[in-house]
Every structure is written in C-alpha cells, then in structure tokens.
Amino acid sequence: MDRLLVTGGRRLEGAVRINGAKNSALKLMAAALLAEGHTLIENVPRIMDCSTMGEVLEHLGAGVGWDGTTLMIDTTGRLGIETPYELVRKMRASIVVLGPLLARFGRARVAMPGGCNIGSRKIDLHLKGFERMGARFTYEHGYLEAIAPVLQGAMISLDFPSVGATENILMAAVGARGRTIIENAAREPEIQDLANVLVEMGAKIEGAGTTTIEIEGTDAFEPVRHRVIPDRIAAGTFAIAACMTGGEVLLEDARPDHLELVMDKLQEAGATVEVEDGGIRVGLAGRPLAVDFVTLPYPGFPTDLQPQMMALLSVARGTSIATENVFESRFMFVDELKRMGADIRTEGHHAVIRGAEWLSSAPVRALDIRAGAAMIIAALGADGTTEISDIHHVDRGYQDLDSRLAALGAELRREPAVPIPA
Ligand code: EPU
C-alpha cells in the first residue's frame, strides 16, 4: 500500500483537464449489458473503480478492451449472471448490474455488499423497486439471487432519492413490460447521462433529471458510442485544492451547470469564479472565509465534496457549520484532520469547524476516496510534509491525481508503505 508525501505551501496554478465522471462511467458500463454487440464509451477515467467494473463485466462473459480512455465492451458472447464477492467487496457499485441483468435475462446472482467507511449503505430501495416489478429474491451464503421471469412495469416511489436505486431501477425498467414511473427519483447529472445513453440504445424515457421518471419498456437495444460527462466531483476537488493554496486554476471541460452550488459556496468563502469558454477559472487569495453548508441530493451541495470543503474551512477566518444529510458516517475522517491541528467538533450529522490559522503536517490516513482527497487538500495547505497512508483509496476515484497536482505546482511524491515491524 503506497503512501503519499505532500509538502504544503505551494500555490496551485495553471490548467487541469477534468476527466470523465466516475459515477457516470460505472453505470454506463453496466448499461452496456442490455444490448448485444460492441458498445464504445469514451472519456472513461482510468481509475481502479472503472477497472473493477471492467472485471465485473469480464466475469459476466463480456469482452472489455481499453484504448486510452475509450472503453470497448463486447457483449456478443454468452453472458453469465453472477457477480462474485471479491468484486462487490472491492466496489459496492458492482450491484448496479442487477437491473440490466434482470431486464435482459430475468435472473441475476450478486454478492451482497457489506458496510463501508461512510455508512451501512443499504440496498433496500433497489430491491423494493425490483419487487414492485415482480422480481423475487432469495439470500444464501452471502449472495442475493433475483428471479423475474416477467419483469412488469410498476409505480415506484422511493423513500429517499437514492442515486444507485434510481439507476438500477431505471436499467431494469427500460427492459420491463409496460410503463414504470419512478417518483422521488434522484436528479444527479450522472442519472441524466445514463438516461441519455439508454435512450440512444433504444429506451423510451421521459423526465430524467427531474423527480419523476417515466419509462416505457422495450426489448430492442442497440449498442452505441457515448462520451461520459465531465466529473463534477473531480472538478470541485481541484477547485477546493486551488483555494486551499491561495492559487488559481482553470478547470478545463468542467460543466458550470453541474457545479452551481459548489461554486456559490466557494464564492461565499471568498473565491473568484469565472466561467470561460471550455471551463471554469477558480482562485482564492488569502485565507478563506467561514461558510455554512448542508449536503443534500443534487442539486444540493454534494456529499462527495463535503470532506474536501471541511479541509478548506478548517483554515477559514471564523466558524463554519457543515451538515451531512446523505451518509450517516461521513465525518470519520475528521479525527485525521484534527491530527493536523483542525479544530472540529462533530455532533450527530453536524460539524462545527473553528478556522485555525494554519494546519501542521502529520502522518494521517485516507479513509475513503473523498476523505483521502480531503487529506491531500489539508496537506497542500499545511506546513511541512504530510504522510498520507492508504492512498489506494484515492486511486479508486481520481485519475492521475498526483501528476496533475504536480503539474499545477504541488510538491508530492509516492513511496511504498514502510512495513510495520513484527
Ligand atoms: N440508501 C438506503 N437504501 C438504499 C439506497 C441508499 O438507505 O437502497 C441510503 C444510503 O445508505 C445513503 C443514502 O441513501 O445513506 C444515499 O445513497 P445513494 O444510493 O444515493 O448513493 P449510492 O448510489 O450508493 C452514489 C455515489 C456516491 C455518492 C452518492 C450520493 C456511485 C458509484 N456512488 O452512491 O459516490 O456519494 O451516490 O451522491 O455513484 C464517491 O464517489 O466517493 C461516492 C461515495
């Protein structure tokens, strides 16, 4: 397990091209299972999670080939229906193959995902939706077996606008008999990207991007060529990193319409934000100002930028309050930030962040993808060299983060972990 050594105090400056969105690419890869033939997905980030999803597809019998960031998925051979625990364990988003497998084969066998570092993350809403469509489940030896000889369109009202449940149900509904209506659907841009690709493949979908999605089932899907939308969380992460260092970066290809609230909050913190042709320029001179923010499903402030924003606000002038409404355990990284001198008190889903004048380097851990990004941001603004262990978490979600930060002027290097003496 590598660790990352980051020396703080370097101003980030220059341009960075924003890669394709992880949380869209993963679902588009699963959607390829609906059609027989060769699907081409462009702008797929070269990160661990996309490689894992590639392994899931290969395990199911699909051919998977990369050419740079273009991914070719060949589903012409005979496909299986099982996703094993080794892969679901590595990446719980693997369960998103349930919907397309049910739609195409009426059966799926998927290992049940366990908990993760940001919460228990149930899949009850996915399953309730499939049940409404006529699927039946059995659980045995850690596997969920789903059978739906006839998948029937249904009226499905989600208790919470879950991203994964909306996507999984959407991918089942496009292949079901008749009409499905998903109420209280998630509205994330990644869901719109998925709906766009499904429509290109032959699906009939209305309302994606709103709280009500209507789907008319069909069984004729064609493989397509599609380009993944830019990663709004990667863009937000670079923006916050630039602000942490008193720098200024141009986020090439970032979509301002996907980042409205994030940019508003950065402006409230004192940043300048300019939308230019082909990108967004973000910079902040001096210390940030305190800002309160609340995470919510899109178009609210994304939970996937909460840790990074907390890192920035830990050096703000004044006291900020962050409220996390999406995941129950997404403040676990706070103890790591405190090791660097951050003054943060959490109570339930609120965090009170008293801005410190500076952070000091310390050995810390990356607890998950976004918590790891937050530690890097804290390290960029701290004095001395911070050692971040378990950096593999960050590699799951960020493409070439070290080299791209280095190109903007950051001082960082990777080293193999030092073995703990027996
Ligand atoms: N939930 C349930 N039951 C369900 C589904 C969700 O109770 O059946 C709860 C979860 O436990 C959680 C909340 O609803 O508390 C939100 O979960 P959601 O289903 O919306 O999230 P997800 O689909 O599991 C995706 C992203 C996450 C991102 C969330 C929220 C992917 C692969 N993952 O997860 O991304 O935080 O939406 O926007 O798309 C990341 O990229 O680092 C990451 C964690």
CSV table of C-alpha atoms and ligand atoms in Angstrom, one decimal:
chain,number,residue,atom,x,y,z
A,1,MET,CA,0.0,0.0,0.0
A,2,ASP,CA,1.6,3.2,-1.1
A,3,ARG,CA,1.7,6.4,0.9
A,4,LEU,CA,1.7,9.9,-0.5
A,5,LEU,CA,4.1,12.6,0.9
A,6,VAL,CA,2.7,16.1,0.3
A,7,THR,CA,4.8,19.2,1.2
A,8,GLY,CA,2.5,22.1,1.8
A,9,GLY,CA,2.8,25.8,1.0
A,10,ARG,CA,3.0,25.6,-2.8
A,11,ARG,CA,0.5,27.7,-4.7
A,12,LEU,CA,-1.5,25.7,-7.3
A,13,GLU,CA,-1.6,27.5,-10.7
A,14,GLY,CA,-2.4,26.6,-14.3
A,15,ALA,CA,-4.9,24.5,-16.1
A,16,VAL,CA,-6.2,21.0,-15.4
A,17,ARG,CA,-8.4,19.0,-17.7
A,18,ILE,CA,-11.3,17.3,-15.9
A,19,ASN,CA,-11.7,13.6,-16.7
A,20,GLY,CA,-14.9,11.8,-17.3
A,21,ALA,CA,-17.2,11.2,-14.3
A,22,LYS,CA,-16.5,8.0,-12.4
A,23,ASN,CA,-20.1,7.8,-11.1
A,24,SER,CA,-21.5,8.0,-14.6
A,25,ALA,CA,-18.9,5.8,-16.4
A,26,LEU,CA,-19.6,2.9,-13.9
A,27,LYS,CA,-23.3,2.9,-14.7
A,28,LEU,CA,-22.8,3.3,-18.4
A,29,MET,CA,-20.6,0.2,-18.3
A,30,ALA,CA,-23.4,-1.7,-16.6
A,31,ALA,CA,-25.9,-0.4,-19.2
A,32,ALA,CA,-23.9,-2.0,-22.0
A,33,LEU,CA,-25.1,-5.4,-20.7
A,34,LEU,CA,-28.6,-4.5,-22.1
A,35,ALA,CA,-27.5,-4.7,-25.7
A,36,GLU,CA,-25.8,-7.4,-27.8
A,37,GLY,CA,-22.8,-6.1,-29.7
A,38,HIS,CA,-20.0,-3.6,-29.3
A,39,THR,CA,-20.5,-0.6,-27.1
A,40,LEU,CA,-17.9,2.2,-27.1
A,41,ILE,CA,-17.7,4.5,-24.1
A,42,GLU,CA,-15.4,7.5,-24.5
A,43,ASN,CA,-13.8,9.6,-21.7
A,44,VAL,CA,-13.9,6.8,-19.1
A,45,PRO,CA,-11.5,7.7,-16.3
A,46,ARG,CA,-8.5,5.3,-15.9
A,47,ILE,CA,-9.1,4.6,-12.2
A,48,MET,CA,-9.4,1.5,-10.1
A,49,ASP,CA,-13.2,1.5,-9.8
A,50,CYS,CA,-13.6,1.5,-13.6
A,51,SER,CA,-11.0,-1.4,-13.9
A,52,THR,CA,-13.1,-3.2,-11.2
A,53,MET,CA,-16.3,-2.7,-13.2
A,54,GLY,CA,-14.4,-4.0,-16.2
A,55,GLU,CA,-13.6,-7.1,-14.2
A,56,VAL,CA,-17.3,-7.5,-13.3
A,57,LEU,CA,-18.2,-7.3,-17.0
A,58,GLU,CA,-15.5,-9.8,-17.9
A,59,HIS,CA,-16.7,-12.1,-15.1
A,60,LEU,CA,-20.1,-12.0,-16.7
A,61,GLY,CA,-18.6,-13.0,-20.0
A,62,ALA,CA,-18.3,-9.7,-21.8
A,63,GLY,CA,-15.1,-8.7,-23.7
A,64,VAL,CA,-13.5,-5.5,-22.3
A,65,GLY,CA,-10.8,-3.5,-24.1
A,66,TRP,CA,-9.2,-0.1,-23.4
A,67,ASP,CA,-7.7,2.3,-25.9
A,68,GLY,CA,-6.6,5.3,-23.7
A,69,THR,CA,-9.8,6.5,-22.1
A,70,THR,CA,-12.1,4.8,-24.7
A,71,LEU,CA,-13.6,1.5,-23.5
A,72,MET,CA,-15.0,-1.1,-25.8
A,73,ILE,CA,-17.4,-3.6,-24.3
A,74,ASP,CA,-18.3,-6.7,-26.4
A,75,THR,CA,-21.5,-8.5,-25.2
A,76,THR,CA,-21.9,-10.8,-28.3
A,77,GLY,CA,-20.9,-14.0,-26.5
A,78,ARG,CA,-22.9,-15.9,-24.0
A,79,LEU,CA,-23.2,-13.9,-20.8
A,80,GLY,CA,-23.4,-15.2,-17.2
A,81,ILE,CA,-25.5,-13.7,-14.4
A,82,GLU,CA,-23.2,-13.8,-11.4
A,83,THR,CA,-21.1,-11.1,-9.7
A,84,PRO,CA,-18.7,-12.6,-7.1
A,85,TYR,CA,-18.0,-11.3,-3.6
A,86,GLU,CA,-14.3,-10.4,-4.4
A,87,LEU,CA,-15.5,-7.8,-6.9
A,88,VAL,CA,-18.5,-6.5,-5.0
A,89,ARG,CA,-16.3,-6.2,-1.9
A,90,LYS,CA,-13.8,-4.1,-3.9
A,91,MET,CA,-16.6,-1.8,-5.2
A,92,ARG,CA,-20.1,-1.9,-4.0
A,93,ALA,CA,-21.3,-0.1,-7.1
A,94,SER,CA,-21.0,-3.5,-8.8
A,95,ILE,CA,-24.5,-4.2,-7.7
A,96,VAL,CA,-25.7,-1.8,-10.4
A,97,VAL,CA,-25.5,-4.8,-12.8
A,98,LEU,CA,-28.6,-6.2,-11.1
A,99,GLY,CA,-31.0,-4.0,-13.1
A,100,PRO,CA,-29.7,-4.7,-16.6
A,101,LEU,CA,-29.2,-8.4,-15.9
A,102,LEU,CA,-32.9,-8.7,-14.7
A,103,ALA,CA,-34.0,-6.8,-17.7
A,104,ARG,CA,-32.1,-8.9,-20.2
A,105,PHE,CA,-32.1,-12.4,-18.6
A,106,GLY,CA,-34.8,-12.2,-15.9
A,107,ARG,CA,-32.2,-13.5,-13.4
A,108,ALA,CA,-29.1,-12.3,-11.5
A,109,ARG,CA,-26.9,-13.6,-8.7
A,110,VAL,CA,-25.0,-10.9,-7.0
A,111,ALA,CA,-22.9,-11.0,-3.8
A,112,MET,CA,-24.4,-8.8,-1.1
A,113,PRO,CA,-22.2,-5.7,-0.4
A,114,GLY,CA,-21.1,-5.2,3.2
A,115,GLY,CA,-20.8,-1.9,5.0
A,116,CYS,CA,-18.2,0.7,4.0
A,117,ASN,CA,-16.3,3.6,5.5
A,118,ILE,CA,-19.0,6.1,5.0
A,119,GLY,CA,-22.0,4.2,6.4
A,120,SER,CA,-24.0,1.0,6.3
A,121,ARG,CA,-25.3,1.8,2.8
A,122,LYS,CA,-28.3,-0.4,2.4
A,123,ILE,CA,-29.8,-1.6,-0.9
A,124,ASP,CA,-33.4,-2.0,0.3
A,125,LEU,CA,-34.7,0.7,-2.1
A,126,HIS,CA,-33.2,-1.1,-5.1
A,127,LEU,CA,-34.8,-4.3,-4.0
A,128,LYS,CA,-38.2,-2.8,-3.2
A,129,GLY,CA,-38.2,-1.3,-6.7
A,130,PHE,CA,-37.4,-4.7,-8.3
A,131,GLU,CA,-40.0,-6.4,-6.2
A,132,ARG,CA,-42.7,-4.0,-7.3
A,133,MET,CA,-41.7,-5.1,-10.9
A,134,GLY,CA,-42.3,-8.7,-10.0
A,135,ALA,CA,-38.8,-9.9,-9.0
A,136,ARG,CA,-38.4,-12.4,-6.2
A,137,PHE,CA,-35.2,-12.8,-4.1
A,138,THR,CA,-33.5,-15.4,-2.1
A,139,TYR,CA,-30.4,-14.9,0.1
A,140,GLU,CA,-27.9,-17.7,0.6
A,141,HIS,CA,-24.3,-17.8,1.5
A,142,GLY,CA,-23.9,-14.1,1.2
A,143,TYR,CA,-25.5,-14.0,-2.3
A,144,LEU,CA,-28.7,-12.5,-3.4
A,145,GLU,CA,-30.4,-14.4,-6.2
A,146,ALA,CA,-33.1,-12.4,-8.1
A,147,ILE,CA,-35.6,-14.0,-10.4
A,148,ALA,CA,-38.1,-12.2,-12.6
A,149,PRO,CA,-39.5,-14.4,-15.3
A,150,VAL,CA,-41.7,-11.5,-16.3
A,151,LEU,CA,-40.4,-8.0,-15.3
A,152,GLN,CA,-43.5,-5.8,-15.2
A,153,GLY,CA,-43.6,-2.0,-15.3
A,154,ALA,CA,-44.7,-0.5,-12.0
A,155,MET,CA,-45.3,2.6,-10.0
A,156,ILE,CA,-42.2,3.0,-7.7
A,157,SER,CA,-42.0,5.8,-5.1
A,158,LEU,CA,-38.5,6.0,-3.5
A,159,ASP,CA,-38.4,6.8,0.2
A,160,PHE,CA,-35.2,8.8,-0.5
A,161,PRO,CA,-33.8,9.9,-3.9
A,162,SER,CA,-31.1,7.3,-3.9
A,163,VAL,CA,-28.7,7.6,-6.8
A,164,GLY,CA,-28.0,3.9,-7.1
A,165,ALA,CA,-31.6,2.8,-6.6
A,166,THR,CA,-32.8,5.2,-9.3
A,167,GLU,CA,-30.1,4.0,-11.7
A,168,ASN,CA,-30.7,0.3,-11.0
A,169,ILE,CA,-34.5,0.5,-11.3
A,170,LEU,CA,-34.1,2.6,-14.4
A,171,MET,CA,-32.0,0.0,-16.1
A,172,ALA,CA,-34.5,-2.7,-15.2
A,173,ALA,CA,-37.5,-0.7,-16.2
A,174,VAL,CA,-36.2,0.1,-19.7
A,175,GLY,CA,-36.4,-3.7,-20.4
A,176,ALA,CA,-39.7,-4.4,-18.5
A,177,ARG,CA,-43.1,-4.9,-19.9
A,178,GLY,CA,-45.2,-1.7,-19.9
A,179,ARG,CA,-44.8,1.5,-18.1
A,180,THR,CA,-42.7,2.3,-15.0
A,181,ILE,CA,-42.9,5.6,-13.1
A,182,ILE,CA,-40.1,6.3,-10.6
A,183,GLU,CA,-41.3,9.0,-8.1
A,184,ASN,CA,-38.8,10.9,-5.8
A,185,ALA,CA,-36.1,9.9,-8.3
A,186,ALA,CA,-32.5,11.2,-7.8
A,187,ARG,CA,-31.7,14.1,-10.2
A,188,GLU,CA,-27.9,13.9,-10.4
A,189,PRO,CA,-26.3,14.8,-13.7
A,190,GLU,CA,-24.9,11.2,-13.8
A,191,ILE,CA,-28.5,9.9,-14.0
A,192,GLN,CA,-29.2,12.2,-16.9
A,193,ASP,CA,-26.1,10.8,-18.6
A,194,LEU,CA,-27.3,7.3,-18.0
A,195,ALA,CA,-30.8,8.1,-19.3
A,196,ASN,CA,-29.2,9.7,-22.4
A,197,VAL,CA,-27.2,6.6,-23.2
A,198,LEU,CA,-30.2,4.4,-22.6
A,199,VAL,CA,-32.3,6.5,-25.0
A,200,GLU,CA,-29.5,6.3,-27.6
A,201,MET,CA,-29.7,2.5,-27.1
A,202,GLY,CA,-33.4,2.4,-27.9
A,203,ALA,CA,-35.1,3.0,-24.5
A,204,LYS,CA,-38.1,5.3,-24.0
A,205,ILE,CA,-37.5,7.6,-21.0
A,206,GLU,CA,-39.0,10.9,-20.0
A,207,GLY,CA,-38.2,13.2,-17.1
A,208,ALA,CA,-34.7,12.1,-16.3
A,209,GLY,CA,-33.1,14.9,-14.3
A,210,THR,CA,-36.5,15.6,-12.6
A,211,THR,CA,-38.1,13.9,-9.6
A,212,THR,CA,-40.4,11.8,-11.8
A,213,ILE,CA,-39.0,9.5,-14.4
A,214,GLU,CA,-41.4,7.7,-16.8
A,215,ILE,CA,-40.2,4.7,-18.7
A,216,GLU,CA,-41.9,2.7,-21.4
A,217,GLY,CA,-40.3,-0.8,-21.6
A,218,THR,CA,-38.9,-2.2,-24.8
A,219,ASP,CA,-36.7,-5.2,-25.6
A,220,ALA,CA,-34.8,-3.8,-28.6
A,221,PHE,CA,-31.5,-2.3,-27.5
A,222,GLU,CA,-28.6,-1.4,-29.8
A,223,PRO,CA,-25.0,-0.9,-28.7
A,224,VAL,CA,-23.9,2.7,-29.0
A,225,ARG,CA,-21.0,5.1,-28.8
A,226,HIS,CA,-21.2,7.7,-26.0
A,227,ARG,CA,-19.0,10.2,-24.3
A,228,VAL,CA,-19.1,10.4,-20.5
A,229,ILE,CA,-19.9,13.8,-18.9
A,230,PRO,CA,-17.0,15.5,-17.0
A,231,ASP,CA,-16.5,14.6,-13.4
A,232,ARG,CA,-18.1,17.4,-11.3
A,233,ILE,CA,-16.6,16.0,-8.1
A,234,ALA,CA,-13.0,15.9,-9.6
A,235,ALA,CA,-13.6,19.5,-10.7
A,236,GLY,CA,-14.8,20.5,-7.3
A,237,THR,CA,-11.8,18.8,-5.7
A,238,PHE,CA,-9.3,20.7,-7.8
A,239,ALA,CA,-11.2,24.0,-7.2
A,240,ILE,CA,-11.1,23.5,-3.5
A,241,ALA,CA,-7.4,22.4,-3.6
A,242,ALA,CA,-6.6,25.7,-5.5
A,243,CYS,CA,-8.4,27.7,-2.9
A,244,MET,CA,-6.6,26.0,-0.1
A,245,THR,CA,-3.2,27.1,-1.6
A,246,GLY,CA,-4.2,30.7,-2.4
A,247,GLY,CA,-3.9,29.7,-6.0
A,248,GLU,CA,-5.9,29.8,-9.2
A,249,VAL,CA,-6.7,27.1,-11.7
A,250,LEU,CA,-8.6,26.7,-14.9
A,251,LEU,CA,-10.8,23.6,-14.7
A,252,GLU,CA,-10.9,22.7,-18.4
A,253,ASP,CA,-14.1,20.9,-19.6
A,254,ALA,CA,-15.9,21.4,-16.2
A,255,ARG,CA,-19.6,22.0,-16.6
A,256,PRO,CA,-20.7,25.1,-14.7
A,257,ASP,CA,-24.3,23.9,-14.7
A,258,HIS,CA,-23.3,20.8,-12.7
A,259,LEU,CA,-21.4,22.9,-10.1
A,260,GLU,CA,-23.7,25.8,-9.3
A,261,LEU,CA,-24.0,25.4,-5.6
A,262,VAL,CA,-20.4,24.4,-5.2
A,263,MET,CA,-19.2,27.5,-6.9
A,264,ASP,CA,-21.6,29.7,-4.9
A,265,LYS,CA,-20.2,28.3,-1.7
A,266,LEU,CA,-16.6,28.8,-2.8
A,267,GLN,CA,-17.5,32.4,-3.7
A,268,GLU,CA,-19.1,32.8,-0.3
A,269,ALA,CA,-15.7,31.7,1.1
A,270,GLY,CA,-14.0,34.5,-0.9
A,271,ALA,CA,-13.1,32.7,-4.1
A,272,THR,CA,-13.4,34.3,-7.6
A,273,VAL,CA,-15.1,32.1,-10.1
A,274,GLU,CA,-15.2,32.9,-13.8
A,275,VAL,CA,-16.9,30.8,-16.4
A,276,GLU,CA,-14.8,30.8,-19.6
A,277,ASP,CA,-15.1,29.1,-22.9
A,278,GLY,CA,-14.4,25.5,-22.2
A,279,GLY,CA,-14.0,25.7,-18.4
A,280,ILE,CA,-14.2,27.4,-15.1
A,281,ARG,CA,-11.5,29.5,-13.5
A,282,VAL,CA,-11.4,29.4,-9.7
A,283,GLY,CA,-9.0,31.2,-7.4
A,284,LEU,CA,-8.8,32.5,-3.9
A,285,ALA,CA,-6.3,35.0,-2.5
A,286,GLY,CA,-5.6,34.8,1.3
A,287,ARG,CA,-7.5,32.8,3.9
A,288,PRO,CA,-11.0,31.6,3.1
A,289,LEU,CA,-14.0,33.0,5.0
A,290,ALA,CA,-16.2,30.8,7.1
A,291,VAL,CA,-19.2,29.3,5.3
A,292,ASP,CA,-22.0,27.1,6.4
A,293,PHE,CA,-23.1,24.3,4.1
A,294,VAL,CA,-25.5,21.4,4.0
A,295,THR,CA,-25.1,18.3,1.9
A,296,LEU,CA,-28.2,17.1,0.0
A,297,PRO,CA,-29.1,15.1,-3.0
A,298,TYR,CA,-28.5,17.0,-6.3
A,299,PRO,CA,-28.9,20.0,-6.9
A,300,GLY,CA,-27.9,20.3,-3.2
A,301,PHE,CA,-24.2,20.5,-2.1
A,302,PRO,CA,-22.7,17.1,-3.0
A,303,THR,CA,-21.7,14.8,-0.1
A,304,ASP,CA,-18.8,13.8,-2.2
A,305,LEU,CA,-17.2,17.2,-1.7
A,306,GLN,CA,-18.1,17.5,2.0
A,307,PRO,CA,-14.7,16.3,3.3
A,308,GLN,CA,-12.7,18.5,0.9
A,309,MET,CA,-14.8,21.5,1.8
A,310,MET,CA,-14.3,20.8,5.5
A,311,ALA,CA,-10.5,20.6,4.9
A,312,LEU,CA,-10.6,24.1,3.3
A,313,LEU,CA,-12.8,25.6,6.1
A,314,SER,CA,-10.5,24.2,8.8
A,315,VAL,CA,-8.2,27.2,7.9
A,316,ALA,CA,-11.1,29.8,7.4
A,317,ARG,CA,-11.5,33.0,9.2
A,318,GLY,CA,-14.3,32.3,11.6
A,319,THR,CA,-16.5,29.3,12.4
A,320,SER,CA,-18.4,27.2,9.8
A,321,ILE,CA,-21.1,24.6,10.3
A,322,ALA,CA,-21.3,21.6,8.0
A,323,THR,CA,-24.3,19.4,8.0
A,324,GLU,CA,-24.2,15.9,6.4
A,325,ASN,CA,-27.6,14.6,5.3
A,326,VAL,CA,-26.7,11.8,2.9
A,327,PHE,CA,-24.4,9.4,4.7
A,328,GLU,CA,-24.5,8.7,8.4
A,329,SER,CA,-20.8,8.1,8.9
A,330,ARG,CA,-19.1,10.6,6.7
A,331,PHE,CA,-17.4,12.5,9.5
A,332,MET,CA,-15.0,9.7,10.3
A,333,PHE,CA,-12.1,11.5,8.6
A,334,VAL,CA,-12.5,14.4,11.0
A,335,ASP,CA,-10.2,12.7,13.5
A,336,GLU,CA,-7.5,12.6,10.8
A,337,LEU,CA,-7.9,16.3,10.1
A,338,LYS,CA,-7.7,17.0,13.8
A,339,ARG,CA,-4.3,15.3,13.9
A,340,MET,CA,-3.2,18.2,11.6
A,341,GLY,CA,-4.5,20.8,14.0
A,342,ALA,CA,-8.0,21.3,12.7
A,343,ASP,CA,-10.5,22.4,15.4
A,344,ILE,CA,-13.7,20.5,14.5
A,345,ARG,CA,-16.4,19.3,16.8
A,346,THR,CA,-19.0,16.9,15.5
A,347,GLU,CA,-22.4,16.1,16.9
A,348,GLY,CA,-24.6,13.8,15.0
A,349,HIS,CA,-24.7,15.0,11.5
A,350,HIS,CA,-23.4,18.5,12.3
A,351,ALA,CA,-19.8,19.6,12.4
A,352,VAL,CA,-18.6,22.9,13.9
A,353,ILE,CA,-15.3,24.0,12.3
A,354,ARG,CA,-13.4,26.7,14.0
A,355,GLY,CA,-10.9,28.0,11.5
A,356,ALA,CA,-7.3,27.6,12.6
A,357,GLU,CA,-4.6,29.9,11.3
A,358,TRP,CA,-2.7,27.0,9.9
A,359,LEU,CA,-2.5,23.2,9.8
A,360,SER,CA,0.6,21.3,10.6
A,361,SER,CA,1.8,18.2,8.8
A,362,ALA,CA,1.3,14.8,10.5
A,363,PRO,CA,1.1,11.2,9.5
A,364,VAL,CA,-2.6,10.6,8.5
A,365,ARG,CA,-4.7,8.0,6.7
A,366,ALA,CA,-7.0,8.2,3.7
A,367,LEU,CA,-10.2,6.5,4.9
A,368,ASP,CA,-12.1,6.5,1.6
A,369,ILE,CA,-11.9,8.2,-1.8
A,370,ARG,CA,-13.1,11.6,-0.8
A,371,ALA,CA,-11.7,11.6,2.7
A,372,GLY,CA,-8.3,10.9,1.1
A,373,ALA,CA,-8.8,13.8,-1.2
A,374,ALA,CA,-9.6,16.0,1.8
A,375,MET,CA,-6.3,14.9,3.5
A,376,ILE,CA,-4.4,15.8,0.4
A,377,ILE,CA,-6.1,19.3,0.4
A,378,ALA,CA,-5.3,19.7,4.1
A,379,ALA,CA,-1.7,18.7,3.4
A,380,LEU,CA,-1.4,21.2,0.5
A,381,GLY,CA,-2.2,24.0,2.9
A,382,ALA,CA,-0.2,22.7,5.9
A,383,ASP,CA,3.4,23.5,6.9
A,384,GLY,CA,5.9,20.7,6.4
A,385,THR,CA,5.4,17.3,4.8
A,386,THR,CA,2.3,15.2,5.5
A,387,GLU,CA,2.4,11.5,5.0
A,388,ILE,CA,-0.9,10.1,3.8
A,389,SER,CA,-1.2,6.3,4.1
A,390,ASP,CA,-3.8,4.0,2.5
A,391,ILE,CA,-3.6,6.2,-0.6
A,392,HIS,CA,-5.0,3.4,-2.7
A,393,HIS,CA,-8.5,4.7,-1.6
A,394,VAL,CA,-7.8,7.9,-3.6
A,395,ASP,CA,-6.7,5.9,-6.7
A,396,ARG,CA,-10.2,4.3,-6.8
A,397,GLY,CA,-11.7,7.5,-7.8
A,398,TYR,CA,-9.2,10.1,-9.0
A,399,GLN,CA,-7.3,9.8,-12.3
A,400,ASP,CA,-3.6,10.7,-12.2
A,401,LEU,CA,-4.2,12.9,-9.2
A,402,ASP,CA,-0.5,13.1,-8.1
A,403,SER,CA,0.8,14.0,-11.6
A,404,ARG,CA,-2.0,16.5,-12.2
A,405,LEU,CA,-1.4,18.2,-8.9
A,406,ALA,CA,2.3,18.2,-9.5
A,407,ALA,CA,1.7,19.9,-12.9
A,408,LEU,CA,-0.2,22.6,-11.1
A,409,GLY,CA,2.8,23.2,-8.8
A,410,ALA,CA,2.2,20.9,-5.9
A,411,GLU,CA,5.2,19.2,-4.2
A,412,LEU,CA,4.3,15.5,-3.7
A,413,ARG,CA,5.7,12.0,-4.1
A,414,ARG,CA,4.7,8.4,-3.6
A,415,GLU,CA,6.5,5.9,-1.5
A,416,PRO,CA,5.8,2.3,-0.8
A,417,ALA,CA,4.5,1.8,2.7
A,418,VAL,CA,7.0,1.1,5.4
A,419,PRO,CA,6.3,-2.4,6.7
A,420,ILE,CA,5.3,-2.5,10.4
A,421,PRO,CA,8.0,-4.4,12.4
A,422,ALA,CA,6.7,-7.7,13.8
B,1,EPU,N1,-29.8,4.3,0.9
B,1,EPU,C1,-30.7,3.4,1.5
B,1,EPU,N2,-31.2,2.4,0.8
B,1,EPU,C2,-30.9,2.1,-0.5
B,1,EPU,C3,-30.0,3.0,-1.1
B,1,EPU,C4,-29.5,4.1,-0.4
B,1,EPU,O1,-31.0,3.6,2.7
B,1,EPU,O2,-31.5,1.2,-1.0
B,1,EPU,C5,-29.2,5.4,1.6
B,1,EPU,C6,-27.7,5.2,1.7
B,1,EPU,O3,-27.4,4.3,2.8
B,1,EPU,C7,-27.2,6.6,1.9
B,1,EPU,C8,-28.2,7.4,1.0
B,1,EPU,O4,-29.3,6.6,0.9
B,1,EPU,O5,-27.3,7.0,3.2
B,1,EPU,C9,-27.6,7.8,-0.3
B,1,EPU,O6,-27.3,6.7,-1.1
B,1,EPU,P1,-27.3,6.6,-2.7
B,1,EPU,O7,-28.0,5.4,-3.1
B,1,EPU,O8,-27.8,7.9,-3.2
B,1,EPU,O9,-25.8,6.5,-3.0
B,1,EPU,P2,-25.0,5.5,-3.9
B,1,EPU,O10,-25.8,5.2,-5.2
B,1,EPU,O11,-24.7,4.3,-3.1
B,1,EPU,C10,-23.7,7.3,-5.2
B,1,EPU,C11,-22.2,7.5,-5.5
B,1,EPU,C12,-21.6,8.0,-4.2
B,1,EPU,C13,-22.3,9.3,-3.8
B,1,EPU,C14,-23.8,9.0,-3.6
B,1,EPU,C15,-24.6,10.2,-3.2
B,1,EPU,C16,-21.7,5.9,-7.2
B,1,EPU,C17,-20.9,4.7,-7.6
B,1,EPU,N3,-21.6,6.3,-5.9
B,1,EPU,O12,-23.7,6.2,-4.2
B,1,EPU,O13,-20.2,8.3,-4.5
B,1,EPU,O14,-21.7,9.7,-2.5
B,1,EPU,O15,-24.3,8.4,-4.8
B,1,EPU,O16,-24.4,11.2,-4.2
B,1,EPU,O17,-22.3,6.5,-8.0
B,1,EPU,C18,-17.9,8.5,-4.2
B,1,EPU,O18,-17.8,8.7,-5.5
B,1,EPU,O19,-16.9,8.7,-3.5
B,1,EPU,C19,-19.2,8.1,-3.7
B,1,EPU,C20,-19.3,7.6,-2.5
